[in-house]
JSON list of C-alpha atoms in Angstrom, two decimals:
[
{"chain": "A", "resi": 1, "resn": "UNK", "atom": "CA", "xyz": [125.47, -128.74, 90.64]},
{"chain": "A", "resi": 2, "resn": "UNK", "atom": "CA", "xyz": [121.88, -128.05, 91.44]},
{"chain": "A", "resi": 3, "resn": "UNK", "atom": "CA", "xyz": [119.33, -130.39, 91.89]},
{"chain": "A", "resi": 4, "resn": "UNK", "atom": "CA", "xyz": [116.52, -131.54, 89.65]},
{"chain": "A", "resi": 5, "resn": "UNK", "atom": "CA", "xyz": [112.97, -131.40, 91.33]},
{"chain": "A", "resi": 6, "resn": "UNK", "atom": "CA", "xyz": [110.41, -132.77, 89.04]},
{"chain": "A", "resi": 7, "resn": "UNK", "atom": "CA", "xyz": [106.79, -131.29, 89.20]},
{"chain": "A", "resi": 8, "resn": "UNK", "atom": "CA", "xyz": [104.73, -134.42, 88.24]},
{"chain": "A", "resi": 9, "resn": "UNK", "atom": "CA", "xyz": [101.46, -132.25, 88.54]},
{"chain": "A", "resi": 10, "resn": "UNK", "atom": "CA", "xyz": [100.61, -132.32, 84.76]},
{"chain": "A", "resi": 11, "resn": "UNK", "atom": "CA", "xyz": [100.46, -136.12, 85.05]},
{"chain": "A", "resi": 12, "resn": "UNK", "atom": "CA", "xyz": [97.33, -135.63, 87.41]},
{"chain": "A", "resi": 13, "resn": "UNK", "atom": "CA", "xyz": [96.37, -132.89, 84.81]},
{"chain": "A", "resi": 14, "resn": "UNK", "atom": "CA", "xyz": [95.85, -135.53, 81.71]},
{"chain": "A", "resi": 15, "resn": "UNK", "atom": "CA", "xyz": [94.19, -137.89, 83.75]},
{"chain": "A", "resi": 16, "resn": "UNK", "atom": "CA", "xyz": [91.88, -135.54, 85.68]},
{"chain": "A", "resi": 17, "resn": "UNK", "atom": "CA", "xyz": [91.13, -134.31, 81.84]},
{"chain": "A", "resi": 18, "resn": "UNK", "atom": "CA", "xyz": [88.89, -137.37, 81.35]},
{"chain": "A", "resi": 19, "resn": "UNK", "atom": "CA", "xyz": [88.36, -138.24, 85.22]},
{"chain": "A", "resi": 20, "resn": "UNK", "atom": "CA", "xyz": [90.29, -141.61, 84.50]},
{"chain": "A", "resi": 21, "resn": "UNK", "atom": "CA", "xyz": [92.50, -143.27, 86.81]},
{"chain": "A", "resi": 22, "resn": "UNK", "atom": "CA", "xyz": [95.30, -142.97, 84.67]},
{"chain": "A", "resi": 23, "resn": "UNK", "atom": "CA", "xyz": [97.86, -141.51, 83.93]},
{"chain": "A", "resi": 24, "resn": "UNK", "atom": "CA", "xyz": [99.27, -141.96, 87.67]},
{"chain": "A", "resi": 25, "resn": "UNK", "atom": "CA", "xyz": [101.45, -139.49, 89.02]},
{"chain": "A", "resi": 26, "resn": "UNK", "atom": "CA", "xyz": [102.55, -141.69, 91.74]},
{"chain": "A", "resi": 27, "resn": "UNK", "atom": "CA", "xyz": [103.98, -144.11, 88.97]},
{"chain": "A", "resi": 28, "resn": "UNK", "atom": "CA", "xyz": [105.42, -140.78, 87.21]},
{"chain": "A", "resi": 29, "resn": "UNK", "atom": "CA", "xyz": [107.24, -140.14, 90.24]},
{"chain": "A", "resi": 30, "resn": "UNK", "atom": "CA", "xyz": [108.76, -143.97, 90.36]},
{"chain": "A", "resi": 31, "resn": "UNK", "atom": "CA", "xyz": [109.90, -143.11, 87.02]},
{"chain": "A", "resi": 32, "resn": "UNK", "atom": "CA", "xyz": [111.34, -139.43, 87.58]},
{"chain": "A", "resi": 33, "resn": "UNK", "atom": "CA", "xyz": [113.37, -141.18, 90.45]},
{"chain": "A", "resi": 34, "resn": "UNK", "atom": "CA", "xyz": [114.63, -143.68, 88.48]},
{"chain": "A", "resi": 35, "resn": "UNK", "atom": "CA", "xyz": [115.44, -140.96, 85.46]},
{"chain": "A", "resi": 36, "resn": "UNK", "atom": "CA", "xyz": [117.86, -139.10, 88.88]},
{"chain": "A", "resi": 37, "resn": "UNK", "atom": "CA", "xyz": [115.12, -136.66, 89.99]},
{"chain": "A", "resi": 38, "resn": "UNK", "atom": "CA", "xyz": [116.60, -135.34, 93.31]},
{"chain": "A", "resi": 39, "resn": "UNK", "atom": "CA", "xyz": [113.27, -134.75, 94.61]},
{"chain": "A", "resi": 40, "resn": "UNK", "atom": "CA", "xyz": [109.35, -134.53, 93.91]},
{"chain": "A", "resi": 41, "resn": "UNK", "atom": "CA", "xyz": [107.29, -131.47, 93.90]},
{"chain": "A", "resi": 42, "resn": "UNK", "atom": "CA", "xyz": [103.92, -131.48, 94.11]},
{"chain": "A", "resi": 43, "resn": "UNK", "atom": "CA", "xyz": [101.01, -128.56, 94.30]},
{"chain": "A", "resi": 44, "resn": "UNK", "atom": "CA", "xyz": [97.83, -129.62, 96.10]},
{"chain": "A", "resi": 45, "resn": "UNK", "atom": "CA", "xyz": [95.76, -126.81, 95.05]},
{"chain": "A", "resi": 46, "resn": "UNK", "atom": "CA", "xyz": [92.60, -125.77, 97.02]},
{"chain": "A", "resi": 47, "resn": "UNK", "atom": "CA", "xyz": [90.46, -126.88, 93.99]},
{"chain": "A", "resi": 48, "resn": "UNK", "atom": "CA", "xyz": [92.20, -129.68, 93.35]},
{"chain": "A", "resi": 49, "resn": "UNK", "atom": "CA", "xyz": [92.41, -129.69, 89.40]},
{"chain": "A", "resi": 50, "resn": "UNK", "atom": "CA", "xyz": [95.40, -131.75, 89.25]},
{"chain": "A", "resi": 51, "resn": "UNK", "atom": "CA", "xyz": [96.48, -133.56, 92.42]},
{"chain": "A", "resi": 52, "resn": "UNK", "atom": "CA", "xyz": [94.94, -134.83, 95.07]},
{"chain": "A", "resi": 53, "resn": "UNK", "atom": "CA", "xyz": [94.97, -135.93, 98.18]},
{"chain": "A", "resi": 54, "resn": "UNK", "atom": "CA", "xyz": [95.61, -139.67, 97.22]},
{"chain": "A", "resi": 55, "resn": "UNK", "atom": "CA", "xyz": [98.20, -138.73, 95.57]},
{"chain": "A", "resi": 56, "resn": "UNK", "atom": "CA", "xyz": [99.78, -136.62, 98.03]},
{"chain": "A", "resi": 57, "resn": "UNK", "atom": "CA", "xyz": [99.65, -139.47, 100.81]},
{"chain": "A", "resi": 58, "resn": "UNK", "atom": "CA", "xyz": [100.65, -141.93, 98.94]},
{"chain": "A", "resi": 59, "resn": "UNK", "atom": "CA", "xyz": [103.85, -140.51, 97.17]},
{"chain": "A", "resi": 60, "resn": "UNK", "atom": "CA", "xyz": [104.58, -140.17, 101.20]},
{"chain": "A", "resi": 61, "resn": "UNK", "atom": "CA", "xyz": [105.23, -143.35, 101.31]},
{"chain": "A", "resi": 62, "resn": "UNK", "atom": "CA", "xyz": [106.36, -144.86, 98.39]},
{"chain": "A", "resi": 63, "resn": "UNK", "atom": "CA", "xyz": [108.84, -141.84, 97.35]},
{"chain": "A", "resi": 64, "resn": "UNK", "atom": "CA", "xyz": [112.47, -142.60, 98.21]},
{"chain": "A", "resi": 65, "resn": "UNK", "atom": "CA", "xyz": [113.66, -139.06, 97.24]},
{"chain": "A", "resi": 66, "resn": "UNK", "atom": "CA", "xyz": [112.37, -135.94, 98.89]},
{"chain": "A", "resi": 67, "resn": "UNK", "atom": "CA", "xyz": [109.07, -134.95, 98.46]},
{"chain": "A", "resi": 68, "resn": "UNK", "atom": "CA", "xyz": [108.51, -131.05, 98.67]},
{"chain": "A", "resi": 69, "resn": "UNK", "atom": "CA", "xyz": [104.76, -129.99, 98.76]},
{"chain": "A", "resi": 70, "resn": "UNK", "atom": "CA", "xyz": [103.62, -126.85, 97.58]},
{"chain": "A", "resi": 71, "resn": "UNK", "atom": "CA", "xyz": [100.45, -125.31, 98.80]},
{"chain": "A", "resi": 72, "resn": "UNK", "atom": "CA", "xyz": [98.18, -121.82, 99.85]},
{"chain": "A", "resi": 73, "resn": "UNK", "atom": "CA", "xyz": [99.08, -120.85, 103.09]},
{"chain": "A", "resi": 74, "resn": "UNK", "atom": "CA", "xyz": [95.29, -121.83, 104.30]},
{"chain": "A", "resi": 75, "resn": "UNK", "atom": "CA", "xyz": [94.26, -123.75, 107.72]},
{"chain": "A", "resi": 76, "resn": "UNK", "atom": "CA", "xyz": [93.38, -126.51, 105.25]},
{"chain": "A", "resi": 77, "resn": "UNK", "atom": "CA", "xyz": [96.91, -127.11, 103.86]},
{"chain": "A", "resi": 78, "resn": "UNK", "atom": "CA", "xyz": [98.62, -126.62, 106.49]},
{"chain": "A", "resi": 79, "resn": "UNK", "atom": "CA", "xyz": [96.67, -129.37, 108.63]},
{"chain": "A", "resi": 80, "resn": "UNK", "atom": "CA", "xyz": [97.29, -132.06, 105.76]},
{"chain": "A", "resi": 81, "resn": "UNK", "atom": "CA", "xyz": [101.02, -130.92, 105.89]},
{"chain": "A", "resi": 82, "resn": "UNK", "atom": "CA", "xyz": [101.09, -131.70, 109.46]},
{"chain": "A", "resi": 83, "resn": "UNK", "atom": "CA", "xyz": [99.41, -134.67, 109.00]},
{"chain": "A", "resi": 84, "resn": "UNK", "atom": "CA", "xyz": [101.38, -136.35, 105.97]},
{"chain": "A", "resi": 85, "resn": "UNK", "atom": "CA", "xyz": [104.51, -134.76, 107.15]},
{"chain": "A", "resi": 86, "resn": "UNK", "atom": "CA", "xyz": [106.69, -134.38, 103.43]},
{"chain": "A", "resi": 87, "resn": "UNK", "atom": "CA", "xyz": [109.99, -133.11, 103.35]},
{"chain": "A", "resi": 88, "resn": "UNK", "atom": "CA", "xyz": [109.48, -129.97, 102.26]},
{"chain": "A", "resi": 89, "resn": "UNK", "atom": "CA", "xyz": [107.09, -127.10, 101.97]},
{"chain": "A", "resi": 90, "resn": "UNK", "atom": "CA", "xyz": [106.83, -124.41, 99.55]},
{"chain": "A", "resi": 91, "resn": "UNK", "atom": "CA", "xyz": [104.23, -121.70, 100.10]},
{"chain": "A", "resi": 92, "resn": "UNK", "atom": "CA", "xyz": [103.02, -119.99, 97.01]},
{"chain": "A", "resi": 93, "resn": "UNK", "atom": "CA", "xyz": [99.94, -117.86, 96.03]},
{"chain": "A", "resi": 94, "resn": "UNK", "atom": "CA", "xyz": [97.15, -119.43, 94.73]},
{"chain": "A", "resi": 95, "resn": "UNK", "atom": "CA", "xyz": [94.30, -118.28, 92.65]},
{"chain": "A", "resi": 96, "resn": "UNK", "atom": "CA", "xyz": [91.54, -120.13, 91.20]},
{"chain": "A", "resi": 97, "resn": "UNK", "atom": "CA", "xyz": [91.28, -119.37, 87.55]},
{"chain": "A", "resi": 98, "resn": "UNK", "atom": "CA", "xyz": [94.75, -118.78, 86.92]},
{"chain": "A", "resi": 99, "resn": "UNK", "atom": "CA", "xyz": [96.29, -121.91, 84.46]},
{"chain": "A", "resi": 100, "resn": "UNK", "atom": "CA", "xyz": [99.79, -122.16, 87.07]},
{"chain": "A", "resi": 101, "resn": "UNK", "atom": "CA", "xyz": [101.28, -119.83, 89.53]},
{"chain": "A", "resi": 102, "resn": "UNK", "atom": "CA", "xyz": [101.30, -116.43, 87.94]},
{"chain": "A", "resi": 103, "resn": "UNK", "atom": "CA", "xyz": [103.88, -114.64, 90.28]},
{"chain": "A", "resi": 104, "resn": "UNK", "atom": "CA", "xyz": [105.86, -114.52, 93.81]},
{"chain": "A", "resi": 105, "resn": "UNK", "atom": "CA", "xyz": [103.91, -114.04, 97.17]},
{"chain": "A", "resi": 106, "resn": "UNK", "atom": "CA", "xyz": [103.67, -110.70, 98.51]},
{"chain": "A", "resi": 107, "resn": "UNK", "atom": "CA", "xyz": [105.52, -111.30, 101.76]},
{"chain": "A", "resi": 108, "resn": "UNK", "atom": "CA", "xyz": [104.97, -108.25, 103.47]},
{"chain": "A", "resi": 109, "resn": "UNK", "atom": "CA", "xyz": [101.29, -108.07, 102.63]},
{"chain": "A", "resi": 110, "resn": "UNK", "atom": "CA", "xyz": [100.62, -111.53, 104.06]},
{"chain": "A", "resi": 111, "resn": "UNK", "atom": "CA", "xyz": [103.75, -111.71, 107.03]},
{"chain": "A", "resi": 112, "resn": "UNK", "atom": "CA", "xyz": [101.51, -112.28, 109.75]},
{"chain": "A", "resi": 113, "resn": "UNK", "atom": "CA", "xyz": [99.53, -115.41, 108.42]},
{"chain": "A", "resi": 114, "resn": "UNK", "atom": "CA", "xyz": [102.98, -116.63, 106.66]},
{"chain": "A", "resi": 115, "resn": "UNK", "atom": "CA", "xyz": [104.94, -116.10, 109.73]},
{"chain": "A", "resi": 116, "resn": "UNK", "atom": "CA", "xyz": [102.54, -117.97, 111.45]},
{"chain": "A", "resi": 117, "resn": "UNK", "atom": "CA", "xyz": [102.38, -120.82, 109.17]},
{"chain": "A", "resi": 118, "resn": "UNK", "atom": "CA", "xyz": [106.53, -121.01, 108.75]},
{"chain": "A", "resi": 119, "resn": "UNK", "atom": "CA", "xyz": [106.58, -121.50, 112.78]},
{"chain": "A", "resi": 120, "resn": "UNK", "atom": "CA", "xyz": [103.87, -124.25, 112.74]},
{"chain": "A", "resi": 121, "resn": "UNK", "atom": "CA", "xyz": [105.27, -126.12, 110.61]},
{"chain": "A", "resi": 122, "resn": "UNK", "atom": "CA", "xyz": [108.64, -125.86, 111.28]},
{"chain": "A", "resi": 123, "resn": "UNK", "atom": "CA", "xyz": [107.87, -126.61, 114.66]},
{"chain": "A", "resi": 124, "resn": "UNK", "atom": "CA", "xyz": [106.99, -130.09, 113.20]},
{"chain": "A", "resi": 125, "resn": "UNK", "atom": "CA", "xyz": [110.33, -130.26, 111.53]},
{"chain": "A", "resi": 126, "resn": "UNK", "atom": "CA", "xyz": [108.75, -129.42, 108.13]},
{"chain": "A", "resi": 127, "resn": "UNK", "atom": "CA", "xyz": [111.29, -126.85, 106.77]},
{"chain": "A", "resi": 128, "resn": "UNK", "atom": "CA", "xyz": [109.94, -124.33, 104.52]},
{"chain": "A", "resi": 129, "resn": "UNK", "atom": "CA", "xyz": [110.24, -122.32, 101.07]},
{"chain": "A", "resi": 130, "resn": "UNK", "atom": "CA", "xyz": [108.63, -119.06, 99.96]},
{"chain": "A", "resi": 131, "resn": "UNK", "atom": "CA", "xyz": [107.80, -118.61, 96.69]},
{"chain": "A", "resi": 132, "resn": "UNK", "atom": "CA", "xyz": [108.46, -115.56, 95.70]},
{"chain": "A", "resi": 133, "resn": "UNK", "atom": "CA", "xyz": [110.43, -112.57, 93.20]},
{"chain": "A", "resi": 134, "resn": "UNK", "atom": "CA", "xyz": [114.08, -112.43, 92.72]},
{"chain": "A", "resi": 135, "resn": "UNK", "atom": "CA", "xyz": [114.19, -109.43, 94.45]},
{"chain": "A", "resi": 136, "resn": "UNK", "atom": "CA", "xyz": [116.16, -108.33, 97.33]},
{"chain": "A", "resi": 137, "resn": "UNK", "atom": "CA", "xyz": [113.30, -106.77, 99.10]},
{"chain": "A", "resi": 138, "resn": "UNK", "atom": "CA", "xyz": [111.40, -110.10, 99.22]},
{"chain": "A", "resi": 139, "resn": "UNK", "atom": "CA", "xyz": [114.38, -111.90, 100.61]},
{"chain": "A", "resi": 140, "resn": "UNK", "atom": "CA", "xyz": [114.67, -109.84, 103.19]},
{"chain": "A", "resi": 141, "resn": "UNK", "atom": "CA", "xyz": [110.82, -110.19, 103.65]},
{"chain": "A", "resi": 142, "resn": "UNK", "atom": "CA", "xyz": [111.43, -114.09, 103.82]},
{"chain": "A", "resi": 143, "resn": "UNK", "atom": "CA", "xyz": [113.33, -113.64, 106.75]},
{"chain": "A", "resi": 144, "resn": "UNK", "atom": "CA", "xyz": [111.14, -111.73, 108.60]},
{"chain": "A", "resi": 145, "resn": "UNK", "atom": "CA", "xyz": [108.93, -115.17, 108.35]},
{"chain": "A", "resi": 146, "resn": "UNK", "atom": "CA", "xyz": [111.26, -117.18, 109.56]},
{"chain": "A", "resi": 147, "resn": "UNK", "atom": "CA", "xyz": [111.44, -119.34, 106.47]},
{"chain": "A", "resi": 148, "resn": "UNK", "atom": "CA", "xyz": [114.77, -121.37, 105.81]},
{"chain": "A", "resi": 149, "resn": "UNK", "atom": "CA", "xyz": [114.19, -121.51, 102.02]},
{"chain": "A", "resi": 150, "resn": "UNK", "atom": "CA", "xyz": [113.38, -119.78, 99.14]},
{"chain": "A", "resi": 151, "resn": "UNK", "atom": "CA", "xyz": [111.97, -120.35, 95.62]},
{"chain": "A", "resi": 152, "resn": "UNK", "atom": "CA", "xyz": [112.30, -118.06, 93.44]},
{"chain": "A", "resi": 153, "resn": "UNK", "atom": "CA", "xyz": [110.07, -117.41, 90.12]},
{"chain": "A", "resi": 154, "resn": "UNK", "atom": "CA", "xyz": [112.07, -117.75, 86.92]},
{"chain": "A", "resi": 155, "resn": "UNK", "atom": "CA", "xyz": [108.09, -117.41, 85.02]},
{"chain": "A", "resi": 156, "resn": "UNK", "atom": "CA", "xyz": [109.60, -113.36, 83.65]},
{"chain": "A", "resi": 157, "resn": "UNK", "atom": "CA", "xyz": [112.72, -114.72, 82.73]},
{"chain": "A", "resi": 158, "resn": "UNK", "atom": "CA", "xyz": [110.65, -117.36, 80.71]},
{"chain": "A", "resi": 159, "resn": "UNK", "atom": "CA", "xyz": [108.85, -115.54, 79.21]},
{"chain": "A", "resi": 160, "resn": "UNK", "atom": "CA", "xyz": [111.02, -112.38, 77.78]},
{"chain": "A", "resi": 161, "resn": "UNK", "atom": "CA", "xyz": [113.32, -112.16, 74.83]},
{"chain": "A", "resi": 162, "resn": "UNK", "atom": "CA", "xyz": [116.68, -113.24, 74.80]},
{"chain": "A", "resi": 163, "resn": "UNK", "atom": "CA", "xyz": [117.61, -109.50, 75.50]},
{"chain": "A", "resi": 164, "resn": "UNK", "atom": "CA", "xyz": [115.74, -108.91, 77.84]},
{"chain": "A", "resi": 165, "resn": "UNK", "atom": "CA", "xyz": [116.87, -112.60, 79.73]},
{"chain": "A", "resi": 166, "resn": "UNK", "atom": "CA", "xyz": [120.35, -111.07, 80.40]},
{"chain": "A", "resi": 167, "resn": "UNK", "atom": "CA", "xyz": [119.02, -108.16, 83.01]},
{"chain": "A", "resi": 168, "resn": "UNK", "atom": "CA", "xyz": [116.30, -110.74, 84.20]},
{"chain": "A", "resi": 169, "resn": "UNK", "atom": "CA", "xyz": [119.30, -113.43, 84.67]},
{"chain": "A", "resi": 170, "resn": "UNK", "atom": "CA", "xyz": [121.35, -110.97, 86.65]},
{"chain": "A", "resi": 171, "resn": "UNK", "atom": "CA", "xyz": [118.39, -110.55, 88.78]},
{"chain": "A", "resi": 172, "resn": "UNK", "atom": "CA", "xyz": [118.15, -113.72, 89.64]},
{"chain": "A", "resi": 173, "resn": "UNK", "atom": "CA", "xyz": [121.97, -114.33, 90.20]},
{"chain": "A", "resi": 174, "resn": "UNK", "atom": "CA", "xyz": [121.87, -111.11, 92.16]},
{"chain": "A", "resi": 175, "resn": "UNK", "atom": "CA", "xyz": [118.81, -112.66, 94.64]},
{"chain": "A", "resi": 176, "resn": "UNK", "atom": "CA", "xyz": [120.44, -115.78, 94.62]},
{"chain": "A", "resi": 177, "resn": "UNK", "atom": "CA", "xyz": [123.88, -114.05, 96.15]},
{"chain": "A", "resi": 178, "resn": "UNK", "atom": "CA", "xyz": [121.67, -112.27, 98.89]},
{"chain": "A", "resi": 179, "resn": "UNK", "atom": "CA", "xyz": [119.18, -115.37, 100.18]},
{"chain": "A", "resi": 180, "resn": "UNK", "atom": "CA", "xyz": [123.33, -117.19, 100.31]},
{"chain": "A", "resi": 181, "resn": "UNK", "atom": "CA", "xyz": [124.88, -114.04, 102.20]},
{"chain": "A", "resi": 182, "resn": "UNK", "atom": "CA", "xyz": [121.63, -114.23, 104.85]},
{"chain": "A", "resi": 183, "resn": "UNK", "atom": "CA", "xyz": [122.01, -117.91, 105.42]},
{"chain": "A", "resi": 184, "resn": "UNK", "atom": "CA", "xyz": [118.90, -118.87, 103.03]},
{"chain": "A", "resi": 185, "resn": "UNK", "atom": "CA", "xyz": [118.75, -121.81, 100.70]},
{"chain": "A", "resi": 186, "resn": "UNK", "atom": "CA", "xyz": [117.88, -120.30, 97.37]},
{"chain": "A", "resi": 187, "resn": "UNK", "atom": "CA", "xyz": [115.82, -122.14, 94.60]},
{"chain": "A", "resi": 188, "resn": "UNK", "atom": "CA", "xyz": [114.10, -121.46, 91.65]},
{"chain": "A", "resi": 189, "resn": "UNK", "atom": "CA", "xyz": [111.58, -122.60, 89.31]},
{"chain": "A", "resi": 190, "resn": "UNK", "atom": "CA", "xyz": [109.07, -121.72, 86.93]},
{"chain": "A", "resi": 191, "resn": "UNK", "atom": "CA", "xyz": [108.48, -122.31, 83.05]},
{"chain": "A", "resi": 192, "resn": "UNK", "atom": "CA", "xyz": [112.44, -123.43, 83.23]},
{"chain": "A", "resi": 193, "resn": "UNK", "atom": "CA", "xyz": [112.98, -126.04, 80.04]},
{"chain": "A", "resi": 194, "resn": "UNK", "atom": "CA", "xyz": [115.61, -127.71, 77.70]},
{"chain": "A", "resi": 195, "resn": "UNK", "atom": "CA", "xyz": [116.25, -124.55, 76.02]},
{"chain": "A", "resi": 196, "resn": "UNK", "atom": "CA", "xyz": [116.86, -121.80, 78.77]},
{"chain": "A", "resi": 197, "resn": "UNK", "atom": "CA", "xyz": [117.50, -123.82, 82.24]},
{"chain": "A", "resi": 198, "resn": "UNK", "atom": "CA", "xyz": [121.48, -123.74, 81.78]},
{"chain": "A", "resi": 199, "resn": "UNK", "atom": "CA", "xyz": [121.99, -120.18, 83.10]},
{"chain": "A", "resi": 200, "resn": "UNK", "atom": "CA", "xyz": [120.38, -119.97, 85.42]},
{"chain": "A", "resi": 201, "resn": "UNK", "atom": "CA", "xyz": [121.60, -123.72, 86.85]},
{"chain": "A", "resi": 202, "resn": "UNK", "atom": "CA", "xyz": [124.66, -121.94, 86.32]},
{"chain": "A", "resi": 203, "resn": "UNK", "atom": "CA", "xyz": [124.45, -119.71, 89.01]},
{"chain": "A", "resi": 204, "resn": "UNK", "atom": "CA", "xyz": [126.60, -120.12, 92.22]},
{"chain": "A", "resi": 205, "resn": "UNK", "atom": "CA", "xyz": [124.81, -120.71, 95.23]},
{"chain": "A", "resi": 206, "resn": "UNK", "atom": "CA", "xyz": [121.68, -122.32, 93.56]},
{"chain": "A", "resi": 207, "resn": "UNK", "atom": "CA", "xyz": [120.21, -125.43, 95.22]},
{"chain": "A", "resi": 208, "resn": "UNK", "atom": "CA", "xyz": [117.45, -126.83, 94.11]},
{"chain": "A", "resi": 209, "resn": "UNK", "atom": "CA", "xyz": [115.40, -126.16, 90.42]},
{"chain": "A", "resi": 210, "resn": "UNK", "atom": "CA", "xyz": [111.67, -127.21, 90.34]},
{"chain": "A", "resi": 211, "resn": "UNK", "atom": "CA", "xyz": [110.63, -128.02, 86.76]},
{"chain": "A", "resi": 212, "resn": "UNK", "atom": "CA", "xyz": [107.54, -129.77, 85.13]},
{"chain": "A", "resi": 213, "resn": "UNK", "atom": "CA", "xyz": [105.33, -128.74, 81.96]},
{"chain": "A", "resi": 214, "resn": "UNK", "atom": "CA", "xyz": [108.76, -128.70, 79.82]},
{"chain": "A", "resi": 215, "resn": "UNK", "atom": "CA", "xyz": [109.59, -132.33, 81.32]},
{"chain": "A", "resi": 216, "resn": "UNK", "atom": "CA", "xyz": [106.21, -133.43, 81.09]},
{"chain": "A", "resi": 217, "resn": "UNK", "atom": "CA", "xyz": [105.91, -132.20, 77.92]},
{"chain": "A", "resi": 218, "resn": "UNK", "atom": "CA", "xyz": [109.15, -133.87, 76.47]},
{"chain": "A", "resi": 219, "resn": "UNK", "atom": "CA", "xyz": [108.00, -136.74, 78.00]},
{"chain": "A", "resi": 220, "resn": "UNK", "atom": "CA", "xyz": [104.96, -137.24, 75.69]},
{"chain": "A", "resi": 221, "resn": "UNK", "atom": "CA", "xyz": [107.46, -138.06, 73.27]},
{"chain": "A", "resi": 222, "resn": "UNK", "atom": "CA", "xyz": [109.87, -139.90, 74.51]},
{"chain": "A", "resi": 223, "resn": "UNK", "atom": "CA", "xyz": [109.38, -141.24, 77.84]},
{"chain": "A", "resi": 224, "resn": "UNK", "atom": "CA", "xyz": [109.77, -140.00, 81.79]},
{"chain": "A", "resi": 225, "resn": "UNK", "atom": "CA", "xyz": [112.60, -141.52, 82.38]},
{"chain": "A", "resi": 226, "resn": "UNK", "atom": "CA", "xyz": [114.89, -140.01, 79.17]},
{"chain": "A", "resi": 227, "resn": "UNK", "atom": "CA", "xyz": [112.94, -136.84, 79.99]},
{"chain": "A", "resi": 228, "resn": "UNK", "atom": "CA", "xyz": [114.42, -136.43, 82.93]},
{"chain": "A", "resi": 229, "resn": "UNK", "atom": "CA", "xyz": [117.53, -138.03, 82.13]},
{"chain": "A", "resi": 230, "resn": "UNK", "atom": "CA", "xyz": [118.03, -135.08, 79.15]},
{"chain": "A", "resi": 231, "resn": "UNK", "atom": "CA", "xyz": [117.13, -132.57, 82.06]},
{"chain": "A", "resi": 232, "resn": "UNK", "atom": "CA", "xyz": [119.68, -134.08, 84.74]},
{"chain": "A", "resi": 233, "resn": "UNK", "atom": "CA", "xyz": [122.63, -133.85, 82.33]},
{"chain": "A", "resi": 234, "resn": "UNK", "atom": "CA", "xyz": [121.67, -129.99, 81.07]},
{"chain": "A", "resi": 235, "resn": "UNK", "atom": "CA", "xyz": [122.07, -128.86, 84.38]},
{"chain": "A", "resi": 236, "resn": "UNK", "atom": "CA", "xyz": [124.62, -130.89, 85.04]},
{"chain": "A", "resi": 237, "resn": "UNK", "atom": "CA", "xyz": [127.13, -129.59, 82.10]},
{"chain": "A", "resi": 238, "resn": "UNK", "atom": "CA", "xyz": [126.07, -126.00, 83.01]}
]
C-alpha cells in the first residue's frame, strides 16, 4: 500500500488570501496526522504565496510524521533546508506566475546545479526527490544526480480523458518499474483526487503519493480529518 502525503499548502493559500493568521497549516497538519497522513509535504516557494517560513520551522518540530519539503533548487532553499533539516526534499521547478507546478524538471538541462544540490544535502542526511516526467529518460537523468528518490508528475494524467488515462497510466506504471529496477524510490503526485488516485496507487512498486487541492478541497466540506480519512482508505482498497 502506498503512502498518503498530504500537501497542506492551500491552507496557507486561504489565509494568505486575506493576510489573516488563520487558517493555520501547522494545525492542518495536526489534523492530517491524526486523519493517518503518512507524511507532510510542504512547498516553500521563492515568493512565498502560500507558506512560509514560520510555517516551515515550526511543522519541524511539532510534526510527528515525516515532513518532506519541496523547493527551487536555489542557494536560498537549500540553506533553510540545511538549517531546519526535514525529512525529505523534493526538488521541483518553480516559476512565478504559474498557479502550481506546471511540469517535471528538466534534469539534464539543470544536472550540474541539481547534482550539486542532491550531494549537499545528502551530505547532511537530507535524502532527496526529483520531481520530474514519467519517463524513462528522466529516470535515468535522476541518477546521474545522485538523487535516491523520485516524484513523478501525475498533472497529464489529470488532466486527459479517460481514454487517453490508460496510455498515460501505463506510462507511469512503466517509470515506476524502471526508478524500482535502478534502486530508486518512486513517487508520484500531482492533481491526484477521490475520483482517479486508485490506479495509479495501484501500481506495484509505488511508495509514496503527494496529494492536496482535492483533499483540501473535500475538506471545505467536511472536515481534515474525514478528508483524509476518505483518501487513506481509497488507496488503501486499490
Amino acid at each position: 500500500m502506498a503512502n498518503l502525503g498530504v500537501n497542506i499548502d492551500h491552507v496557507a493559500t486561504i489565509r494568505q488570501a486575506r493576510g489573516t493568521q488563520y487558517p493555520d497549516p501547522v494545525e492542518a497538519a495536526v489534523l492530517a496526522q491524526l486523519g493517518g497522513a503518512d507524511q507532510i509535504t510542504v512547498h516553500l516557494r521563492e515568493d512565498r504565496r502560500h507558506i512560509i517560513d514560520r510555517d516551515v520551522r515550526l511543522l519541524r518540530s511539532i510534526l510527528q510524521v515525516p515532513m518532506n519539503l519541496e523547493m527551487a533548487c536555489t542557494p536560498e532553499m537549500i540553506r533553510i533546508a540545511l538549517e531546519v533539516k526535514p525529512d525529505m526534499v523534493t526538488l521541483v521547478p518553480e516559476k512565478r506566475e504559474e498557479r502550481t507546478t506546471e511540469g517535471g524538471l528538466d534534469v539534464l538541462g539543470q544536472l550540474s546545479a541539481l547534482t550539486e544540490a542532491v550531494t549537499v544535502l545528502q551530505a547532511a542526511h537530507i535524502p532527496c526527490s526529483l520531481f520530474i516526467e514519467p519517463e524513462i529518460s528522466a529516470v535515468d537523468a535522476t541518477l546521474k544526480s545522485g538523487a535516491q528518490m523520485v516524484e513523478f508528475h501525475t498533472g497529464r494524467y489529470s488532466e486527459v480523458s479517460a481514454a487517453e488515462q490508460i496510455q498515460e497510466l501505463k506510462r507511469i506504471s512503466l517509470a515506476c518499474e524502471y526508478a524500482h529496477l535502478k534502486g530508486i524510490s518512486p513517487h508520484a503526485g500531482h492533481g491526484l483526487n477521490y475520483r482517479n488516485v486508485a490506479p495509479v496507487a495501484a501500481i506495484a512498486h509505488m511508495q509514496d503519493l503527494n496529494i492536496g487541492h482535492s483533499i483540501v478541497a473535500r475538506a471545505v466540506l467536511v472536515g481534515l480529518e474525514r478528508a483524509v480519512r476518505e483518501m487513506k482508505e481509497l488507496i488503501r482498497l486499490s
